[in-house]
PDB file of C-alpha atoms in Angstrom:
ATOM      1  CA  MET A   1      74.088 174.746 -74.295  1.00 56.00           C
ATOM      2  CA  PRO A   2      74.858 173.396 -70.856  1.00 56.00           C
ATOM      3  CA  PRO A   3      77.668 174.921 -69.153  1.00 55.00           C
ATOM      4  CA  ILE A   4      81.101 173.370 -69.469  1.00 60.00           C
ATOM      5  CA  SER A   5      81.942 171.510 -66.269  1.00 64.00           C
ATOM      6  CA  LEU A   6      85.624 172.068 -65.319  1.00 70.00           C
ATOM      7  CA  PRO A   7      87.717 169.263 -63.815  1.00 79.00           C
ATOM      8  CA  VAL A   8      87.739 169.070 -60.144  1.00 88.00           C
ATOM      9  CA  PRO A   9      90.797 170.327 -58.695  1.00 91.00           C
ATOM     10  CA  LEU A  10      93.253 167.673 -57.706  1.00 94.00           C
ATOM     11  CA  ALA A  11      96.346 169.302 -56.425  1.00 97.00           C
ATOM     12  CA  THR A  12      94.601 170.652 -53.157  1.00 97.00           C
ATOM     13  CA  HIS A  13      96.508 172.013 -50.232  1.00 97.00           C
ATOM     14  CA  ASN A  14      95.887 168.786 -48.036  1.00 97.00           C
ATOM     15  CA  PHE A  15      96.914 166.600 -50.925  1.00 97.00           C
ATOM     16  CA  LEU A  16     100.203 168.226 -51.590  1.00 98.00           C
ATOM     17  CA  SER A  17     100.966 168.556 -47.977  1.00 98.00           C
ATOM     18  CA  TYR A  18     100.768 164.733 -47.650  1.00 96.00           C
ATOM     19  CA  PHE A  19     103.449 164.474 -50.345  1.00 97.00           C
ATOM     20  CA  HIS A  20     105.508 167.485 -48.849  1.00 97.00           C
ATOM     21  CA  HIS A  21     105.848 165.765 -45.540  1.00 97.00           C
ATOM     22  CA  HIS A  22     106.121 162.134 -46.747  1.00 97.00           C
ATOM     23  CA  PRO A  23     108.763 160.725 -44.614  1.00 96.00           C
ATOM     24  CA  ALA A  24     110.506 158.391 -47.171  1.00 97.00           C
ATOM     25  CA  LEU A  25     110.403 161.006 -50.332  1.00 98.00           C
ATOM     26  CA  PRO A  26     113.959 162.635 -50.716  1.00 96.00           C
ATOM     27  CA  LYS A  27     113.730 166.307 -49.604  1.00 94.00           C
ATOM     28  CA  HIS A  28     112.938 168.908 -52.204  1.00 96.00           C
ATOM     29  CA  THR A  29     111.468 166.480 -54.574  1.00 98.00           C
ATOM     30  CA  PHE A  30     107.720 166.109 -53.960  1.00 98.00           C
ATOM     31  CA  TYR A  31     106.933 169.183 -56.171  1.00 98.00           C
ATOM     32  CA  PHE A  32     108.604 168.179 -59.260  1.00 98.00           C
ATOM     33  CA  ILE A  33     107.530 164.579 -59.046  1.00 98.00           C
ATOM     34  CA  ALA A  34     104.016 165.700 -58.691  1.00 98.00           C
ATOM     35  CA  SER A  35     104.216 167.976 -61.586  1.00 98.00           C
ATOM     36  CA  VAL A  36     105.373 165.406 -63.898  1.00 98.00           C
ATOM     37  CA  ALA A  37     102.637 162.956 -62.769  1.00 98.00           C
ATOM     38  CA  PHE A  38     100.110 165.639 -63.512  1.00 98.00           C
ATOM     39  CA  SER A  39     101.796 166.424 -66.767  1.00 98.00           C
ATOM     40  CA  ILE A  40     101.707 162.812 -68.074  1.00 98.00           C
ATOM     41  CA  LEU A  41      98.059 162.510 -66.884  1.00 97.00           C
ATOM     42  CA  ASN A  42      97.059 165.387 -68.935  1.00 97.00           C
ATOM     43  CA  ARG A  43      96.206 167.450 -65.972  1.00 97.00           C
ATOM     44  CA  PRO A  44      98.525 170.510 -66.754  1.00 98.00           C
ATOM     45  CA  GLU A  45      96.154 172.870 -64.909  1.00 98.00           C
ATOM     46  CA  GLU A  46      97.320 171.258 -61.650  1.00 98.00           C
ATOM     47  CA  ILE A  47     100.989 172.393 -62.091  1.00 98.00           C
ATOM     48  CA  PRO A  48     100.367 176.015 -61.032  1.00 98.00           C
ATOM     49  CA  ARG A  49      98.812 174.810 -57.947  1.00 98.00           C
ATOM     50  CA  VAL A  50     101.821 172.916 -57.130  1.00 98.00           C
ATOM     51  CA  TRP A  51     103.999 175.804 -57.896  1.00 98.00           C
ATOM     52  CA  ASP A  52     101.973 177.976 -55.698  1.00 98.00           C
ATOM     53  CA  TYR A  53     101.923 175.477 -52.793  1.00 98.00           C
ATOM     54  CA  ALA A  54     105.649 175.212 -52.988  1.00 98.00           C
ATOM     55  CA  LEU A  55     106.093 179.039 -53.162  1.00 97.00           C
ATOM     56  CA  LYS A  56     103.961 179.396 -49.948  1.00 97.00           C
ATOM     57  CA  GLU A  57     104.953 176.374 -47.956  1.00 97.00           C
ATOM     58  CA  LEU A  58     108.528 175.640 -48.876  1.00 96.00           C
ATOM     59  CA  ALA A  59     110.353 178.542 -50.510  1.00 97.00           C
ATOM     60  CA  ILE A  60     112.535 180.930 -48.650  1.00 97.00           C
ATOM     61  CA  ARG A  61     110.274 183.883 -47.428  1.00 96.00           C
ATOM     62  CA  GLY A  62     110.486 186.580 -49.865  1.00 96.00           C
ATOM     63  CA  SER A  63     112.660 184.714 -52.417  1.00 97.00           C
ATOM     64  CA  ALA A  64     110.091 185.179 -55.220  1.00 97.00           C
ATOM     65  CA  GLU A  65     110.547 189.079 -55.081  1.00 97.00           C
ATOM     66  CA  GLU A  66     112.487 190.689 -57.858  1.00 98.00           C
ATOM     67  CA  ASP A  67     115.144 192.171 -55.630  1.00 97.00           C
ATOM     68  CA  TYR A  68     115.878 188.778 -53.943  1.00 98.00           C
ATOM     69  CA  VAL A  69     116.126 186.944 -57.428  1.00 97.00           C
ATOM     70  CA  ARG A  70     118.670 189.641 -58.793  1.00 97.00           C
ATOM     71  CA  LYS A  71     120.639 189.214 -55.768  1.00 97.00           C
ATOM     72  CA  GLU A  72     120.479 185.433 -55.964  1.00 97.00           C
ATOM     73  CA  LEU A  73     121.608 185.582 -59.483  1.00 96.00           C
ATOM     74  CA  ALA A  74     124.550 187.668 -58.750  1.00 96.00           C
ATOM     75  CA  SER A  75     125.847 185.534 -55.978  1.00 95.00           C
ATOM     76  CA  GLY A  76     125.069 182.251 -57.587  1.00 92.00           C
ATOM     77  CA  CYS A  77     123.035 180.766 -54.535  1.00 93.00           C
ATOM     78  CA  ALA A  78     119.953 181.214 -52.462  1.00 94.00           C
ATOM     79  CA  LEU A  79     120.424 183.916 -49.911  1.00 93.00           C
ATOM     80  CA  GLY A  80     119.357 181.723 -46.873  1.00 90.00           C
ATOM     81  CA  ASP A  81     118.824 178.140 -45.652  1.00 88.00           C
ATOM     82  CA  GLY A  82     116.314 176.095 -47.878  1.00 92.00           C
ATOM     83  CA  GLU A  83     115.439 176.499 -51.578  1.00 97.00           C
ATOM     84  CA  SER A  84     114.636 179.791 -53.102  1.00 98.00           C
ATOM     85  CA  ALA A  85     111.573 180.302 -55.528  1.00 98.00           C
ATOM     86  CA  LEU A  86     113.948 180.388 -58.482  1.00 98.00           C
ATOM     87  CA  THR A  87     115.310 177.052 -57.604  1.00 98.00           C
ATOM     88  CA  ILE A  88     111.919 175.415 -57.115  1.00 98.00           C
ATOM     89  CA  HIS A  89     110.784 176.816 -60.397  1.00 98.00           C
ATOM     90  CA  ARG A  90     113.814 175.664 -62.326  1.00 98.00           C
ATOM     91  CA  LYS A  91     113.387 172.215 -60.892  1.00 98.00           C
ATOM     92  CA  ILE A  92     109.913 171.940 -61.894  1.00 98.00           C
ATOM     93  CA  ARG A  93     110.533 173.358 -65.408  1.00 98.00           C
ATOM     94  CA  GLU A  94     113.444 170.913 -65.963  1.00 98.00           C
ATOM     95  CA  ALA A  95     111.536 167.951 -64.745  1.00 98.00           C
ATOM     96  CA  LEU A  96     108.850 168.781 -67.230  1.00 98.00           C
ATOM     97  CA  LEU A  97     111.429 169.141 -69.956  1.00 98.00           C
ATOM     98  CA  LYS A  98     112.848 165.906 -69.192  1.00 98.00           C
ATOM     99  CA  SER A  99     109.402 164.174 -68.925  1.00 98.00           C
ATOM    100  CA  ALA A 100     108.797 165.225 -72.653  1.00 98.00           C
ATOM    101  CA  ALA A 101     111.159 162.664 -73.540  1.00 96.00           C
ATOM    102  CA  ILE A 102     109.210 159.821 -72.168  1.00 97.00           C
ATOM    103  CA  GLY A 103     105.528 161.110 -72.192  1.00 97.00           C
ATOM    104  CA  GLY A 104     105.372 163.249 -75.298  1.00 96.00           C
ATOM    105  CA  LEU A 105     106.276 166.927 -76.231  1.00 97.00           C
ATOM    106  CA  PRO A 106     102.741 168.215 -76.553  1.00 97.00           C
ATOM    107  CA  LYS A 107     102.101 167.472 -72.596  1.00 98.00           C
ATOM    108  CA  ALA A 108     105.212 169.085 -71.700  1.00 98.00           C
ATOM    109  CA  ILE A 109     104.524 172.328 -73.919  1.00 98.00           C
ATOM    110  CA  ASN A 110     101.088 172.547 -72.274  1.00 98.00           C
ATOM    111  CA  ALA A 111     102.374 172.060 -68.778  1.00 98.00           C
ATOM    112  CA  LEU A 112     105.112 174.615 -69.294  1.00 98.00           C
ATOM    113  CA  ASN A 113     102.897 177.230 -70.837  1.00 98.00           C
ATOM    114  CA  LEU A 114     100.560 177.017 -67.853  1.00 98.00           C
ATOM    115  CA  LEU A 115     103.502 177.202 -65.459  1.00 98.00           C
ATOM    116  CA  LYS A 116     104.702 180.182 -67.303  1.00 98.00           C
ATOM    117  CA  LYS A 117     101.398 181.961 -66.844  1.00 97.00           C
ATOM    118  CA  SER A 118     101.531 181.830 -63.011  1.00 97.00           C
ATOM    119  CA  THR A 119     105.156 182.678 -62.890  1.00 98.00           C
ATOM    120  CA  PRO A 120     106.570 186.218 -62.080  1.00 97.00           C
ATOM    121  CA  ALA A 121     108.178 187.831 -65.228  1.00 97.00           C
ATOM    122  CA  HIS A 122     111.605 188.215 -63.431  1.00 97.00           C
ATOM    123  CA  ILE A 123     111.861 184.501 -62.563  1.00 98.00           C
ATOM    124  CA  LEU A 124     110.908 183.554 -66.273  1.00 97.00           C
ATOM    125  CA  ALA A 125     113.857 185.997 -67.402  1.00 96.00           C
ATOM    126  CA  ALA A 126     116.323 184.347 -65.307  1.00 96.00           C
ATOM    127  CA  PRO A 127     118.887 182.590 -67.575  1.00 94.00           C
ATOM    128  CA  SER A 128     118.825 178.831 -67.688  1.00 93.00           C
ATOM    129  CA  PRO A 129     121.871 177.163 -65.978  1.00 93.00           C
ATOM    130  CA  THR A 130     121.633 174.099 -68.229  1.00 92.00           C
ATOM    131  CA  GLN A 131     123.347 175.899 -71.196  1.00 84.00           C
ATOM    132  CA  ARG A 132     121.834 173.476 -73.723  1.00 85.00           C
ATOM    133  CA  ARG A 133     121.395 176.289 -76.188  1.00 76.00           C
ATOM    134  CA  LEU A 134     124.917 177.661 -75.699  1.00 63.00           C
ATOM    135  CA  SER A 135     126.390 173.986 -76.079  1.00 54.00           C
ATOM    136  CA  HIS A 136     125.702 174.232 -79.736  1.00 53.00           C
ATOM    137  CA  ASN A 137     128.332 176.807 -80.217  1.00 51.00           C
ATOM    138  CA  ALA A 138     130.562 176.377 -77.071  1.00 56.00           C
ATOM    139  CA  PRO A 139     134.054 175.595 -78.223  1.00 54.00           C
ATOM    140  CA  ASP A 140     134.821 173.358 -75.166  1.00 61.00           C
ATOM    141  CA  VAL A 141     131.675 171.311 -75.484  1.00 68.00           C
ATOM    142  CA  THR A 142     131.298 169.238 -78.614  1.00 80.00           C
ATOM    143  CA  SER A 143     128.505 166.990 -79.797  1.00 86.00           C
ATOM    144  CA  ALA A 144     130.576 163.993 -79.494  1.00 90.00           C
ATOM    145  CA  GLN A 145     131.237 164.818 -75.750  1.00 91.00           C
ATOM    146  CA  ILE A 146     127.519 165.446 -75.171  1.00 92.00           C
ATOM    147  CA  ILE A 147     126.693 162.072 -76.671  1.00 94.00           C
ATOM    148  CA  ALA A 148     129.486 160.503 -74.690  1.00 95.00           C
ATOM    149  CA  ARG A 149     128.171 161.882 -71.480  1.00 95.00           C
ATOM    150  CA  GLY A 150     124.591 160.471 -72.343  1.00 96.00           C
ATOM    151  CA  ASN A 151     126.048 157.160 -72.948  1.00 97.00           C
ATOM    152  CA  THR A 152     127.762 157.097 -69.535  1.00 97.00           C
ATOM    153  CA  PHE A 153     124.385 157.963 -68.054  1.00 97.00           C
ATOM    154  CA  PHE A 154     122.626 155.399 -69.989  1.00 97.00           C
ATOM    155  CA  ASP A 155     125.267 152.774 -68.896  1.00 97.00           C
ATOM    156  CA  ARG A 156     124.726 153.881 -65.203  1.00 97.00           C
ATOM    157  CA  VAL A 157     120.911 153.604 -65.467  1.00 97.00           C
ATOM    158  CA  TYR A 158     120.922 150.348 -67.074  1.00 96.00           C
ATOM    159  CA  GLY A 159     124.087 148.645 -65.646  1.00 95.00           C
ATOM    160  CA  LYS A 160     125.167 145.286 -66.866  1.00 94.00           C
ATOM    161  CA  VAL A 161     122.291 144.939 -69.189  1.00 95.00           C
ATOM    162  CA  SER A 162     122.861 148.440 -70.903  1.00 96.00           C
ATOM    163  CA  ARG A 163     124.434 147.033 -74.031  1.00 96.00           C
ATOM    164  CA  ARG A 164     121.555 144.418 -74.412  1.00 96.00           C
ATOM    165  CA  VAL A 165     118.960 147.354 -73.919  1.00 96.00           C
ATOM    166  CA  MET A 166     120.555 149.471 -76.639  1.00 96.00           C
ATOM    167  CA  GLY A 167     121.087 146.442 -79.005  1.00 96.00           C
ATOM    168  CA  SER A 168     117.416 145.597 -78.670  1.00 95.00           C
ATOM    169  CA  MET A 169     116.325 149.198 -79.589  1.00 94.00           C
ATOM    170  CA  ARG A 170     118.872 149.068 -82.579  1.00 95.00           C
ATOM    171  CA  ASN A 171     117.406 145.878 -83.674  1.00 96.00           C
ATOM    172  CA  SER A 172     113.856 147.178 -83.554  1.00 95.00           C
ATOM    173  CA  TYR A 173     115.050 150.292 -85.800  1.00 96.00           C
ATOM    174  CA  ASP A 174     118.617 151.485 -85.804  1.00 94.00           C
ATOM    175  CA  ASP A 175     117.464 155.165 -85.867  1.00 96.00           C
ATOM    176  CA  LEU A 176     115.926 154.309 -82.494  1.00 96.00           C
ATOM    177  CA  GLY A 177     119.295 154.009 -81.022  1.00 94.00           C
ATOM    178  CA  VAL A 178     120.041 157.409 -82.409  1.00 94.00           C
ATOM    179  CA  VAL A 179     117.072 159.053 -80.853  1.00 95.00           C
ATOM    180  CA  ALA A 180     117.823 157.517 -77.483  1.00 96.00           C
ATOM    181  CA  GLU A 181     121.656 158.655 -77.659  1.00 95.00           C
ATOM    182  CA  LEU A 182     120.183 162.382 -78.363  1.00 94.00           C
ATOM    183  CA  MET A 183     117.825 162.241 -75.497  1.00 96.00           C
ATOM    184  CA  TYR A 184     120.371 160.897 -72.973  1.00 97.00           C
ATOM    185  CA  GLY A 185     123.061 163.080 -74.292  1.00 96.00           C
ATOM    186  CA  HIS A 186     121.186 166.630 -74.414  1.00 94.00           C
ATOM    187  CA  VAL A 187     118.141 165.920 -71.983  1.00 97.00           C
ATOM    188  CA  PHE A 188     118.803 163.464 -69.363  1.00 97.00           C
ATOM    189  CA  SER A 189     122.394 163.549 -68.734  1.00 97.00           C
ATOM    190  CA  ASN A 190     122.330 167.305 -68.269  1.00 96.00           C
ATOM    191  CA  ILE A 191     122.590 167.628 -64.419  1.00 96.00           C
ATOM    192  CA  GLU A 192     122.872 171.329 -63.968  1.00 96.00           C
ATOM    193  CA  VAL A 193     119.422 171.625 -62.266  1.00 97.00           C
ATOM    194  CA  LEU A 194     118.381 168.059 -61.530  1.00 98.00           C
ATOM    195  CA  GLY A 195     121.136 165.372 -60.641  1.00 97.00           C
ATOM    196  CA  GLU A 196     121.173 161.826 -61.676  1.00 98.00           C
ATOM    197  CA  ARG A 197     119.121 160.539 -58.812  1.00 98.00           C
ATOM    198  CA  ASP A 198     116.427 163.062 -59.152  1.00 98.00           C
ATOM    199  CA  THR A 199     116.404 162.577 -62.953  1.00 98.00           C
ATOM    200  CA  SER A 200     115.959 159.020 -62.365  1.00 98.00           C
ATOM    201  CA  LEU A 201     112.975 159.643 -59.849  1.00 98.00           C
ATOM    202  CA  LEU A 202     111.065 161.961 -62.148  1.00 98.00           C
ATOM    203  CA  LEU A 203     111.446 159.273 -65.056  1.00 98.00           C
ATOM    204  CA  VAL A 204     109.898 156.787 -62.726  1.00 98.00           C
ATOM    205  CA  ALA A 205     107.230 159.204 -61.752  1.00 98.00           C
ATOM    206  CA  GLY A 206     106.477 159.812 -65.589  1.00 98.00           C
ATOM    207  CA  LEU A 207     106.405 156.183 -66.635  1.00 98.00           C
ATOM    208  CA  ILE A 208     104.004 154.935 -64.118  1.00 97.00           C
ATOM    209  CA  PRO A 209     100.916 156.566 -65.365  1.00 97.00           C
ATOM    210  CA  GLN A 210     101.615 155.147 -68.886  1.00 96.00           C
ATOM    211  CA  ASN A 211     101.332 151.396 -68.137  1.00 93.00           C
ATOM    212  CA  VAL A 212     104.653 150.840 -69.749  1.00 95.00           C
ATOM    213  CA  ASN A 213     106.111 148.146 -67.334  1.00 95.00           C
ATOM    214  CA  PRO A 214     109.236 147.036 -69.385  1.00 94.00           C
ATOM    215  CA  GLN A 215     110.532 150.575 -69.307  1.00 95.00           C
ATOM    216  CA  LEU A 216     109.425 151.137 -65.732  1.00 97.00           C
ATOM    217  CA  LYS A 217     111.245 148.152 -64.492  1.00 96.00           C
ATOM    218  CA  GLY A 218     114.411 149.388 -65.944  1.00 96.00           C
ATOM    219  CA  HIS A 219     114.242 152.815 -64.450  1.00 97.00           C
ATOM    220  CA  LEU A 220     113.019 151.549 -61.098  1.00 97.00           C
ATOM    221  CA  LYS A 221     116.522 149.749 -60.968  1.00 97.00           C
ATOM    222  CA  GLY A 222     118.205 152.796 -62.759  1.00 97.00           C
ATOM    223  CA  ALA A 223     117.228 154.980 -59.880  1.00 98.00           C
ATOM    224  CA  LEU A 224     118.866 152.715 -57.416  1.00 98.00           C
ATOM    225  CA  ASN A 225     122.054 152.841 -59.652  1.00 97.00           C
ATOM    226  CA  ASN A 226     121.892 156.599 -59.512  1.00 98.00           C
ATOM    227  CA  GLY A 227     121.980 156.611 -55.920  1.00 97.00           C
ATOM    228  CA  ALA A 228     118.259 156.446 -54.570  1.00 98.00           C
ATOM    229  CA  THR A 229     117.240 154.051 -51.894  1.00 98.00           C
ATOM    230  CA  VAL A 230     114.648 151.387 -52.333  1.00 98.00           C
ATOM    231  CA  GLU A 231     112.497 153.306 -49.803  1.00 98.00           C
ATOM    232  CA  GLU A 232     112.718 156.529 -51.847  1.00 98.00           C
ATOM    233  CA  VAL A 233     111.992 154.714 -55.211  1.00 98.00           C
ATOM    234  CA  MET A 234     108.963 152.996 -53.585  1.00 97.00           C
ATOM    235  CA  ALA A 235     107.862 156.312 -52.074  1.00 98.00           C
ATOM    236  CA  VAL A 236     107.742 157.983 -55.569  1.00 98.00           C
ATOM    237  CA  ARG A 237     105.783 154.888 -56.799  1.00 97.00           C
ATOM    238  CA  GLU A 238     103.289 155.250 -54.005  1.00 97.00           C
ATOM    239  CA  VAL A 239     102.674 159.073 -54.258  1.00 97.00           C
ATOM    240  CA  VAL A 240     102.399 158.884 -58.049  1.00 98.00           C
ATOM    241  CA  LEU A 241      99.774 155.932 -57.741  1.00 97.00           C
ATOM    242  CA  LYS A 242      97.823 158.172 -55.333  1.00 97.00           C
ATOM    243  CA  ILE A 243      97.737 161.004 -58.083  1.00 97.00           C
ATOM    244  CA  CYS A 244      96.746 158.559 -60.547  1.00 97.00           C
ATOM    245  CA  GLU A 245      94.033 157.255 -58.296  1.00 95.00           C
ATOM    246  CA  LYS A 246      92.641 160.767 -57.748  1.00 95.00           C
ATOM    247  CA  ALA A 247      92.687 161.555 -61.484  1.00 94.00           C
ATOM    248  CA  ASN A 248      90.549 158.466 -62.098  1.00 91.00           C
ATOM    249  CA  TRP A 249      93.502 156.792 -63.976  1.00 87.00           C
ATOM    250  CA  GLY A 250      92.662 153.872 -66.085  1.00 79.00           C
ATOM    251  CA  GLY A 251      95.375 151.577 -65.047  1.00 77.00           C
ATOM    252  CA  GLU A 252      95.480 148.771 -62.327  1.00 77.00           C
ATOM    253  CA  GLU A 253      97.743 149.547 -59.209  1.00 78.00           C
ATOM    254  CA  ALA A 254      98.383 145.779 -58.837  1.00 71.00           C
ATOM    255  CA  GLY A 255      99.862 145.639 -62.190  1.00 83.00           C
ATOM    256  CA  VAL A 256     102.339 148.434 -61.749  1.00 90.00           C
ATOM    257  CA  ALA A 257     106.092 147.331 -61.543  1.00 86.00           C
ATOM    258  CA  LYS A 258     107.700 147.621 -58.438  1.00 87.00           C
ATOM    259  CA  LEU A 259     111.293 146.706 -56.883  1.00 86.00           C
TER     260      LEU A 259
END
């Protein structure tokens, strides 16, 4: 039997450095945008490489150490300028979770499992600030409030056409509207780790490799509605297309929606 050939690594230092120092990408976004793109392209083995690069090139020095993480959790913030290893890890993990709603749970599971294997146990053990699990039992947060929050987020993304978009989904299958409400309420509109703008940017990153222009067009404009600039949105489009090209993606760049 011939030896099994492993895929050539895509997330090389030079490749990630280009994204890291891209002048139009918002600060501290390249690593979770790249992680989402690799996950959607079914290349989850690249995500630990993104995490490793971010630790070495971006994270506060020493912030991955157990003592630092313990002090950070106690104080509630990174102990120095910049982003800590815990913050970076939380953002990658949250972006992959949110991408499951548009790209499929199996890909997110595989990506998160590989990320887990390359993460120190003390970072993995840190409690999630999203409190999604707690919200089921928290007396001050009802399911109706979570759904209302999601509807507000949906309306902001789609702006003046939000009723038409939701109506179209419900006309296709009323339960599709229910699923959308759950996704927007429990997943997208939870901004404890990734805010409105960054959530929109990761959704753009996850839609590009899927050749789903009707949805991509809506979220390109939705990113603007959530505070991104045209230059930032187009930078995300650019870097994700570069990842797609390197991964021998089956789509055509010329056909991908843009602003």
